[in-house]
Coordinates of C-alpha atoms in Angstrom, one line a residue:
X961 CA -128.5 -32.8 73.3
X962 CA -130.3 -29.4 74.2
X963 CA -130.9 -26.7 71.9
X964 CA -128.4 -24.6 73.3
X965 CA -125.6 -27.6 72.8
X966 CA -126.9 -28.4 69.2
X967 CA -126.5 -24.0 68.4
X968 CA -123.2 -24.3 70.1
X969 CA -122.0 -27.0 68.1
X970 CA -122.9 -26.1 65.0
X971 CA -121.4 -22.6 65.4
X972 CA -118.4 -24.0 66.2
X973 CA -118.0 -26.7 63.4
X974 CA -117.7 -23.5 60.8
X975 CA -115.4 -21.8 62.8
X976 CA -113.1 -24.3 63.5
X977 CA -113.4 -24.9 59.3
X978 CA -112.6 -21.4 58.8
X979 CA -109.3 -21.3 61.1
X980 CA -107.8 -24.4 59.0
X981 CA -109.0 -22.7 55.4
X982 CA -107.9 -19.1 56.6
X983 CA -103.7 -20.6 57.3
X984 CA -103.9 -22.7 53.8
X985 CA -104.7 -19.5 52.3
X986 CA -102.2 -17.2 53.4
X987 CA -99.5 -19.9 52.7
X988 CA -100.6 -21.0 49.0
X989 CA -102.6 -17.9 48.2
X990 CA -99.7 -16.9 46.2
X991 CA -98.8 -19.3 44.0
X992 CA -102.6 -20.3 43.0
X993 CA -102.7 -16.5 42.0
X994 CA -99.4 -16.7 40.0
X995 CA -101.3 -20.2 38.1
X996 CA -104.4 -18.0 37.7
X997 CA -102.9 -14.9 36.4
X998 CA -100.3 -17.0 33.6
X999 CA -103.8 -19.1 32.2
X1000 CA -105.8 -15.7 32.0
X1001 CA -103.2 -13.7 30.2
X1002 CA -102.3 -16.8 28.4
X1003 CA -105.8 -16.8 26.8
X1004 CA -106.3 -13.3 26.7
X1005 CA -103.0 -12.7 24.5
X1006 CA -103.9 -15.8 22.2
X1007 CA -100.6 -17.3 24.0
X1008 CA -98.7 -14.8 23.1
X1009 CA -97.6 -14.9 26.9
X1010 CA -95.8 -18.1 26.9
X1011 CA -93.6 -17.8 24.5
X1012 CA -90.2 -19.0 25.9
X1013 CA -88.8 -14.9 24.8
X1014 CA -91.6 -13.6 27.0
X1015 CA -91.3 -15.5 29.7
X1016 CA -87.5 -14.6 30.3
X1017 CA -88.1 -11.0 29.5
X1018 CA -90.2 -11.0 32.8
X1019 CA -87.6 -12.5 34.7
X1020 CA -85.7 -10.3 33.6
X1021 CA -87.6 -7.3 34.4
X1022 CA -88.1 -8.5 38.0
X1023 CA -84.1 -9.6 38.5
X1024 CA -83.6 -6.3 39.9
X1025 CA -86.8 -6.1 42.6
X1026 CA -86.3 -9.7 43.3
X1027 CA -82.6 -9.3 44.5
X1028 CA -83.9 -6.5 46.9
X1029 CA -87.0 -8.5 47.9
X1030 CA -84.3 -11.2 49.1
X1031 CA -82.9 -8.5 51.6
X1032 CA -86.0 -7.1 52.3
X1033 CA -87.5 -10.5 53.1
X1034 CA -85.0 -10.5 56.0
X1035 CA -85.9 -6.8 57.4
X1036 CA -89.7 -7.8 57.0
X1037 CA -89.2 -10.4 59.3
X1038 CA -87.9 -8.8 61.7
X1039 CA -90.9 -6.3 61.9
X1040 CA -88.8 -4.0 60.0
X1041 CA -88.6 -2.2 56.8
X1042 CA -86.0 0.2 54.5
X1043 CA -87.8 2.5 52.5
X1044 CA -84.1 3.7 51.0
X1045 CA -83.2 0.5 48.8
X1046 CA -84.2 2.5 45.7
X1047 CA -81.9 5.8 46.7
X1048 CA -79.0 3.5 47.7
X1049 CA -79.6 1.4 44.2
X1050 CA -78.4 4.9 42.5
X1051 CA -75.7 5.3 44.5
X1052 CA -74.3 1.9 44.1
X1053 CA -74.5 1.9 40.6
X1054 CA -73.1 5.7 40.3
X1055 CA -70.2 4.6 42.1
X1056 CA -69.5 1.6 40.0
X1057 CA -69.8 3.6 36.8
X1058 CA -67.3 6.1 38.1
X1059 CA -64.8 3.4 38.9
X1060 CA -65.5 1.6 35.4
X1061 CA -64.7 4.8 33.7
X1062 CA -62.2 5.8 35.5
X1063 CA -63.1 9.7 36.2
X1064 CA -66.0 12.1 35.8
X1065 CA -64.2 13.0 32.6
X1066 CA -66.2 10.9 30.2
X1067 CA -69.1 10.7 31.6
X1068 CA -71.8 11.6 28.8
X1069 CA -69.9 9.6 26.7
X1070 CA -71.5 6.2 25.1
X1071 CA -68.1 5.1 23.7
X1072 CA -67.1 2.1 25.5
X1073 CA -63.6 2.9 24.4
X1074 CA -63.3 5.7 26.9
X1075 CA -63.9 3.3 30.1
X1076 CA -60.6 3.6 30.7
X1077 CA -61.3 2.5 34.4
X1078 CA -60.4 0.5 36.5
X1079 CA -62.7 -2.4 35.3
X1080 CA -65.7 -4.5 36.3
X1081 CA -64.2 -6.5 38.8
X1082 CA -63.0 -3.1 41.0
X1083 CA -66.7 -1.3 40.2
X1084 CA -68.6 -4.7 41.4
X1085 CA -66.4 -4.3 44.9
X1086 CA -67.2 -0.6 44.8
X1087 CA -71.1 -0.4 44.3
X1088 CA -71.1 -3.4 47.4
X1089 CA -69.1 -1.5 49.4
X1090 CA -71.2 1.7 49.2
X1091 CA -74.7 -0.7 49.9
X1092 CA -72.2 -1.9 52.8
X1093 CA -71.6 1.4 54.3
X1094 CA -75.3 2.6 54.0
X1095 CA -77.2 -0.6 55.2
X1096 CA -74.3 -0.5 58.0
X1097 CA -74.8 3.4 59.0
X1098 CA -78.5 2.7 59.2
X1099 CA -78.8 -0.4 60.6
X1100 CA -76.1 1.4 63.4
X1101 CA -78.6 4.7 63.7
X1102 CA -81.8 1.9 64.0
X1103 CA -80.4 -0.6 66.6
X1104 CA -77.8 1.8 68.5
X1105 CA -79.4 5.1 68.5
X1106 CA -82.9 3.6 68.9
X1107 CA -84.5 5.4 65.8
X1108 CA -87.4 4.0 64.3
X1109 CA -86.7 2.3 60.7
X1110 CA -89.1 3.6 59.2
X1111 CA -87.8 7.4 60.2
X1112 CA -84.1 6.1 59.7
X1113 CA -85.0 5.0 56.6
X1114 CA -87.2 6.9 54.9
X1115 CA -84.2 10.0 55.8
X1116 CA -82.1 7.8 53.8
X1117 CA -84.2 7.6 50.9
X1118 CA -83.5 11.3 51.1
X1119 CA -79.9 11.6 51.5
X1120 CA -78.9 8.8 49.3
X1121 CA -81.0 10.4 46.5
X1122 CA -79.5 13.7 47.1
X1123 CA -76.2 12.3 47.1
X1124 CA -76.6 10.6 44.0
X1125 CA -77.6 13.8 42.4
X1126 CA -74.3 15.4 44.0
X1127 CA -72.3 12.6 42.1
X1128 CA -73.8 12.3 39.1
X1129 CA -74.3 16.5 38.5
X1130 CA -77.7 15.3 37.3
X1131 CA -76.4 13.7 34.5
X1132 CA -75.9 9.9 33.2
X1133 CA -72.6 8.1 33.2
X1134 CA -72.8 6.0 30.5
X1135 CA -70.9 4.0 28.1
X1136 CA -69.4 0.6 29.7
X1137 CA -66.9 -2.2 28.3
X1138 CA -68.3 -5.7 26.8
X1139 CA -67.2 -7.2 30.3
X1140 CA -68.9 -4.6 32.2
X1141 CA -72.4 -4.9 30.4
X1142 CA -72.0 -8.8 30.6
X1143 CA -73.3 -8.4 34.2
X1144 CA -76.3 -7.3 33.1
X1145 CA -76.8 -7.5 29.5
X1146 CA -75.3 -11.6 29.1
X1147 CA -76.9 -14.6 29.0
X1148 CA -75.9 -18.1 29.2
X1149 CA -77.2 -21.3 27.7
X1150 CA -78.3 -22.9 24.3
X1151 CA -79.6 -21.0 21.5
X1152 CA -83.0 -22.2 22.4
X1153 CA -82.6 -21.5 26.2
X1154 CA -80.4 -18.5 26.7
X1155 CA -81.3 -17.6 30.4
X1156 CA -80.4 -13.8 31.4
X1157 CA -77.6 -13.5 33.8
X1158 CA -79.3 -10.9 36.0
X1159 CA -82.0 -14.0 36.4
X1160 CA -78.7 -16.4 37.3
X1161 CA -77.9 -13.8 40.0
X1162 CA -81.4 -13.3 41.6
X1163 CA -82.1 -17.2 41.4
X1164 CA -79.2 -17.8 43.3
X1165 CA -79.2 -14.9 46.1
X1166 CA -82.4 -16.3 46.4
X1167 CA -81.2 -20.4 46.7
X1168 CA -78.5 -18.7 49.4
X1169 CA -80.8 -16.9 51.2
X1170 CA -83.5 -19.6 51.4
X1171 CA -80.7 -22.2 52.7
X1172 CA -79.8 -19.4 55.2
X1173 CA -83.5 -18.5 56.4
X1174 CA -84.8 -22.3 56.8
X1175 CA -81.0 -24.7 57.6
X1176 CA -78.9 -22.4 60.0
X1177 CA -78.8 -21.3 63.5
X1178 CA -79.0 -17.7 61.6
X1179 CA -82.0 -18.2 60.1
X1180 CA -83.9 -19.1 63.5
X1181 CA -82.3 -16.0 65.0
X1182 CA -84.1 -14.0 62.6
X1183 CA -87.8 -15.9 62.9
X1184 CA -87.2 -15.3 67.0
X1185 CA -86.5 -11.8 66.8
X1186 CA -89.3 -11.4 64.3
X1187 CA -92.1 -13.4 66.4
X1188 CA -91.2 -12.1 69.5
X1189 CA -88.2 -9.6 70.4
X1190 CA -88.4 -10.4 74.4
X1191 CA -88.6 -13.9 74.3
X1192 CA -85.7 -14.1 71.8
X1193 CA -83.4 -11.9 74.3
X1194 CA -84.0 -14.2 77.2
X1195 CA -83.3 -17.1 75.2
X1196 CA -80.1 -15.5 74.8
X1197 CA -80.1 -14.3 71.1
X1198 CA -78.2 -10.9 70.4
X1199 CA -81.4 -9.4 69.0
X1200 CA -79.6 -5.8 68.3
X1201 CA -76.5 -7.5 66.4
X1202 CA -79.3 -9.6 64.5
X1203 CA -80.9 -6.3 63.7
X1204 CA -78.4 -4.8 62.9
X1205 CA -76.9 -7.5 60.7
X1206 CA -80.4 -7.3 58.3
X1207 CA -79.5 -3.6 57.5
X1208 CA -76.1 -4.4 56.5
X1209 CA -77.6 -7.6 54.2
X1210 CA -79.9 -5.2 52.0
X1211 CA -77.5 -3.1 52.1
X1212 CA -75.2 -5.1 49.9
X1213 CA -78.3 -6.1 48.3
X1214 CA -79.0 -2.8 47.1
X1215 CA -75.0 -2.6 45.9
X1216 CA -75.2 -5.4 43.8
X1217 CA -78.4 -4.3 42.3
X1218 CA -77.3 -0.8 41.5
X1219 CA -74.3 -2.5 39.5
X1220 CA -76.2 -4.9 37.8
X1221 CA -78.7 -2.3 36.8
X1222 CA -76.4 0.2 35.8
X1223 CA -74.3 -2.9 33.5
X1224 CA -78.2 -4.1 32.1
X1225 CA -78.6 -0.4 31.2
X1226 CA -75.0 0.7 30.2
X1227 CA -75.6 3.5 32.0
X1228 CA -76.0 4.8 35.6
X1229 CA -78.1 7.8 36.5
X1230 CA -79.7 9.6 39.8
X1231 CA -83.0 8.9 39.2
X1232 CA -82.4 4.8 38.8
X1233 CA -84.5 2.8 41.5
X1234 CA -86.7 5.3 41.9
X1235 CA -90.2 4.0 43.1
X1236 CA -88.5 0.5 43.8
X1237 CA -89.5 0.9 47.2
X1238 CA -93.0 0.1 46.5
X1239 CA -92.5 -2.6 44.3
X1240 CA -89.9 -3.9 46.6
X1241 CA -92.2 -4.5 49.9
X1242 CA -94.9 -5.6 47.5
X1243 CA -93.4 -8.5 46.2
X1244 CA -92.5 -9.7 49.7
X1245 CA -95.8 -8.8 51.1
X1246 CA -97.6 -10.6 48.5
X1247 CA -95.2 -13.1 48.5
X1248 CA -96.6 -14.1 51.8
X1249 CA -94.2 -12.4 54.5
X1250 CA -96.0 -10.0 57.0
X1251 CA -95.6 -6.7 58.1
X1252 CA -95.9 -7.9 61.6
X1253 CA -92.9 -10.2 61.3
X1254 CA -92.2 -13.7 62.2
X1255 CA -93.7 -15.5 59.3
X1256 CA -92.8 -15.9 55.7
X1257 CA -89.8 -17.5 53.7
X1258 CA -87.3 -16.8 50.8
X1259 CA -89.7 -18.9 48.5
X1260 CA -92.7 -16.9 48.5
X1261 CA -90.3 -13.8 47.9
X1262 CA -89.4 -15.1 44.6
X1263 CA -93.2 -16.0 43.7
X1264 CA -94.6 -12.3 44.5
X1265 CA -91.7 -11.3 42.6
X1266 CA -92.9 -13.4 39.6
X1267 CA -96.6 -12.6 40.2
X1268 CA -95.8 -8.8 40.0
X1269 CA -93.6 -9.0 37.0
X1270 CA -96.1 -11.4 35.4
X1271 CA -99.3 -8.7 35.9
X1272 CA -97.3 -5.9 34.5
X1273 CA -96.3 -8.1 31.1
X1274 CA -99.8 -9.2 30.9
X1275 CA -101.2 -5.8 31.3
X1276 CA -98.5 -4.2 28.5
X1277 CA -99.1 -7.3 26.1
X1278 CA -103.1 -6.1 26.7
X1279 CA -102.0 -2.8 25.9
X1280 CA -103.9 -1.7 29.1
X1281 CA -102.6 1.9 30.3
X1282 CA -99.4 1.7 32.2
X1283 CA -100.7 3.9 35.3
X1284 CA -103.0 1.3 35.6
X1285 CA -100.7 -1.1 36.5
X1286 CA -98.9 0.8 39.9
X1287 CA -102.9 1.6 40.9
X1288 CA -103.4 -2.5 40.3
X1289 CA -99.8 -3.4 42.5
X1290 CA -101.2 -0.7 45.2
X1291 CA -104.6 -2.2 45.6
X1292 CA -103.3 -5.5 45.3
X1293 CA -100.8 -4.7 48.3
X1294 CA -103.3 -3.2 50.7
X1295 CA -105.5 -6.1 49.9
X1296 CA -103.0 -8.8 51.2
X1297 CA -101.8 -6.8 54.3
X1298 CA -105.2 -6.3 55.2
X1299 CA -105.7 -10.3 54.6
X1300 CA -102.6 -11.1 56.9
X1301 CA -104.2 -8.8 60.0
X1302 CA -107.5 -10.9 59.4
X1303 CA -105.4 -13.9 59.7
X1304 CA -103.7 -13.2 62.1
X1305 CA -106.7 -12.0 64.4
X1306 CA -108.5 -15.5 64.1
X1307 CA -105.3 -17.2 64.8
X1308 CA -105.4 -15.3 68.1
X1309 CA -108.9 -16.1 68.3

């Protein structure tokens, strides 16, 4: 063998080692950061951190994000994104606290005797109704009028907002019934093991959309249009009604969230959601799905979910400065997408 061969050879040995590592990464990269960050905080907090209380308190607090992540995870894929989920959160939960209480009338008050409304049941059908009609109108202005959805979007993070503002007078409407709050306030299970309804709700969006994503005919549609929008049209996918279909799924995403948030909080306000955006795209970015579309899954949704809420428990139980922790999310974000393009350029490689 020449010289030349035997440089060859060897420069291709840790190459072709580096584009098998560089694929196991970006799929389990995730979850060994999840395992990581639970045994350091675990050590640092004296295991304060795994306390069975603890542990449900950050599902809890990541319910919420999670159940848009699901939606999101679909738009993502796609190549797409909504930058409005946390404007369209208020309004869905504004609406379902008007139709709990029945009028504007008692609005400021916390006495749940005055929801004289028109109960949960009829404010659960509102808030998804309203996530409906603005996933709907936007996925419509995205996939008929051709506007960007990132422009589309980001104009309805602006108009939902300032509709919210409009309904609320910039003022909360609080004060709910028992059945109401349940949504968001419940739990179920034994003493030892009462597991939060809003976590029961995420959980299984999640189990529905994962079933979706990776066992039906839909579920492919999305992965073509995502990996390549041409090649899925001449195989005869309907790529705008797909499209258009992912607006109108975090749509009602967003509606179910607003009314479980608003129940969870036994109130409803304009400024609720606000800055879920970020947290939103981060927990499906990290979670493995990319910007670029065409690859990730339900799973690794729920995991970034879990990693974000964990870092933020383990940075309040350290008592670290909470600004600290949306500068640690940011960095962590541009990190991973800057990862996935790496990835992705030696795969083309």
């Amino acid at each position: 063998m020449t010289d030349a061969a035997t440089k060859s050879h060897g420069a291709e040995l840790p190459r072709s080692r580096a584009s098998r590592i560089i694929p196991v990464l970006s799929r389990y990269a995730p979850l060994v950061c999840l395992v990581l960050l639970i045994i350091v905080f675990t050590g640092l907090t004296d295991g304060r951190f795994l306390k069975p209380l603890n542990l449900f308190n950050v599902m809890l607090q990541i319910s919420i994000v999670g159940l848009i992540g699901v939606g999101m995870t679909f738009v993502i894929l796609t190549a797409g994104i909504d930058l409005s989920v946390g404007s369209l959160v208020a309004v869905a939960g504004l609406a379902a606290a008007l139709i709990a209480k029945g009028s504007a009338a008692s609005s400021f008050s916390l006495d749940a005797a005055e929801a004289a409304g028109y109960g949960w049941f009829s404010a659960m059908i509102g808030a998804l109704a309203v996530g409906l009609i603005g996933g709907a109108i936007q996925g419509v202005s995205i996939t008929k009028l051709k506007v960007p959805p990132f422009v589309v979007t980001l104009g309805g993070l602006s108009v939902f907002r300032g509709m919210a503002l409009m309904i609320s007078g910039s003022g909360p409407i609080s004060g709910f019934d028992d059945a109401y709050r349940w949504w968001g306030q419940g739990r179920i299970g034994p003493e030892w093991f009462r597991v939060p309804i809003p976590v029961i709700i995420f959980l299984g969006v999640a189990a529905i959309a994962f079933v979706v994503l990776r066992y039906t005919r839909y579920g492919r549609q999305v992965y073509a249009v995502g990996g390549n929008r041409e090649a899925a049209r001449l195989a005869g996918v309907n790529v705008e009604r797909v499209r258009l279909s992912l607006y109108v799924i975090i749509g009602f995403l967003s509606g179910l969230a607003g009314f479980v948030l608003s129940a969870r909080l036994n109130s409803a306000e304009a400024v609720a959601g606000m800055g879920y955006e970020l947290n939103v795209i981060a927990a499906v970015v990290i979670g493995g799905t990319s910007l670029f579309g065409g690859v990730g899954t339900i799973l690794g949704t729920v995991i970034g979910s879990i990693l974000i809420g964990v870092l933020n428990n383990g940075l309040v139980l350290m008592n670290i400065n909470p600004y600290v922790q949306q500068i640690t999310i940011g960095l962590i974000l541009v990190a991973v997408v800057a990862f996935d393009q790496f990835a992705k350029s030696r795969r083309l490689k």
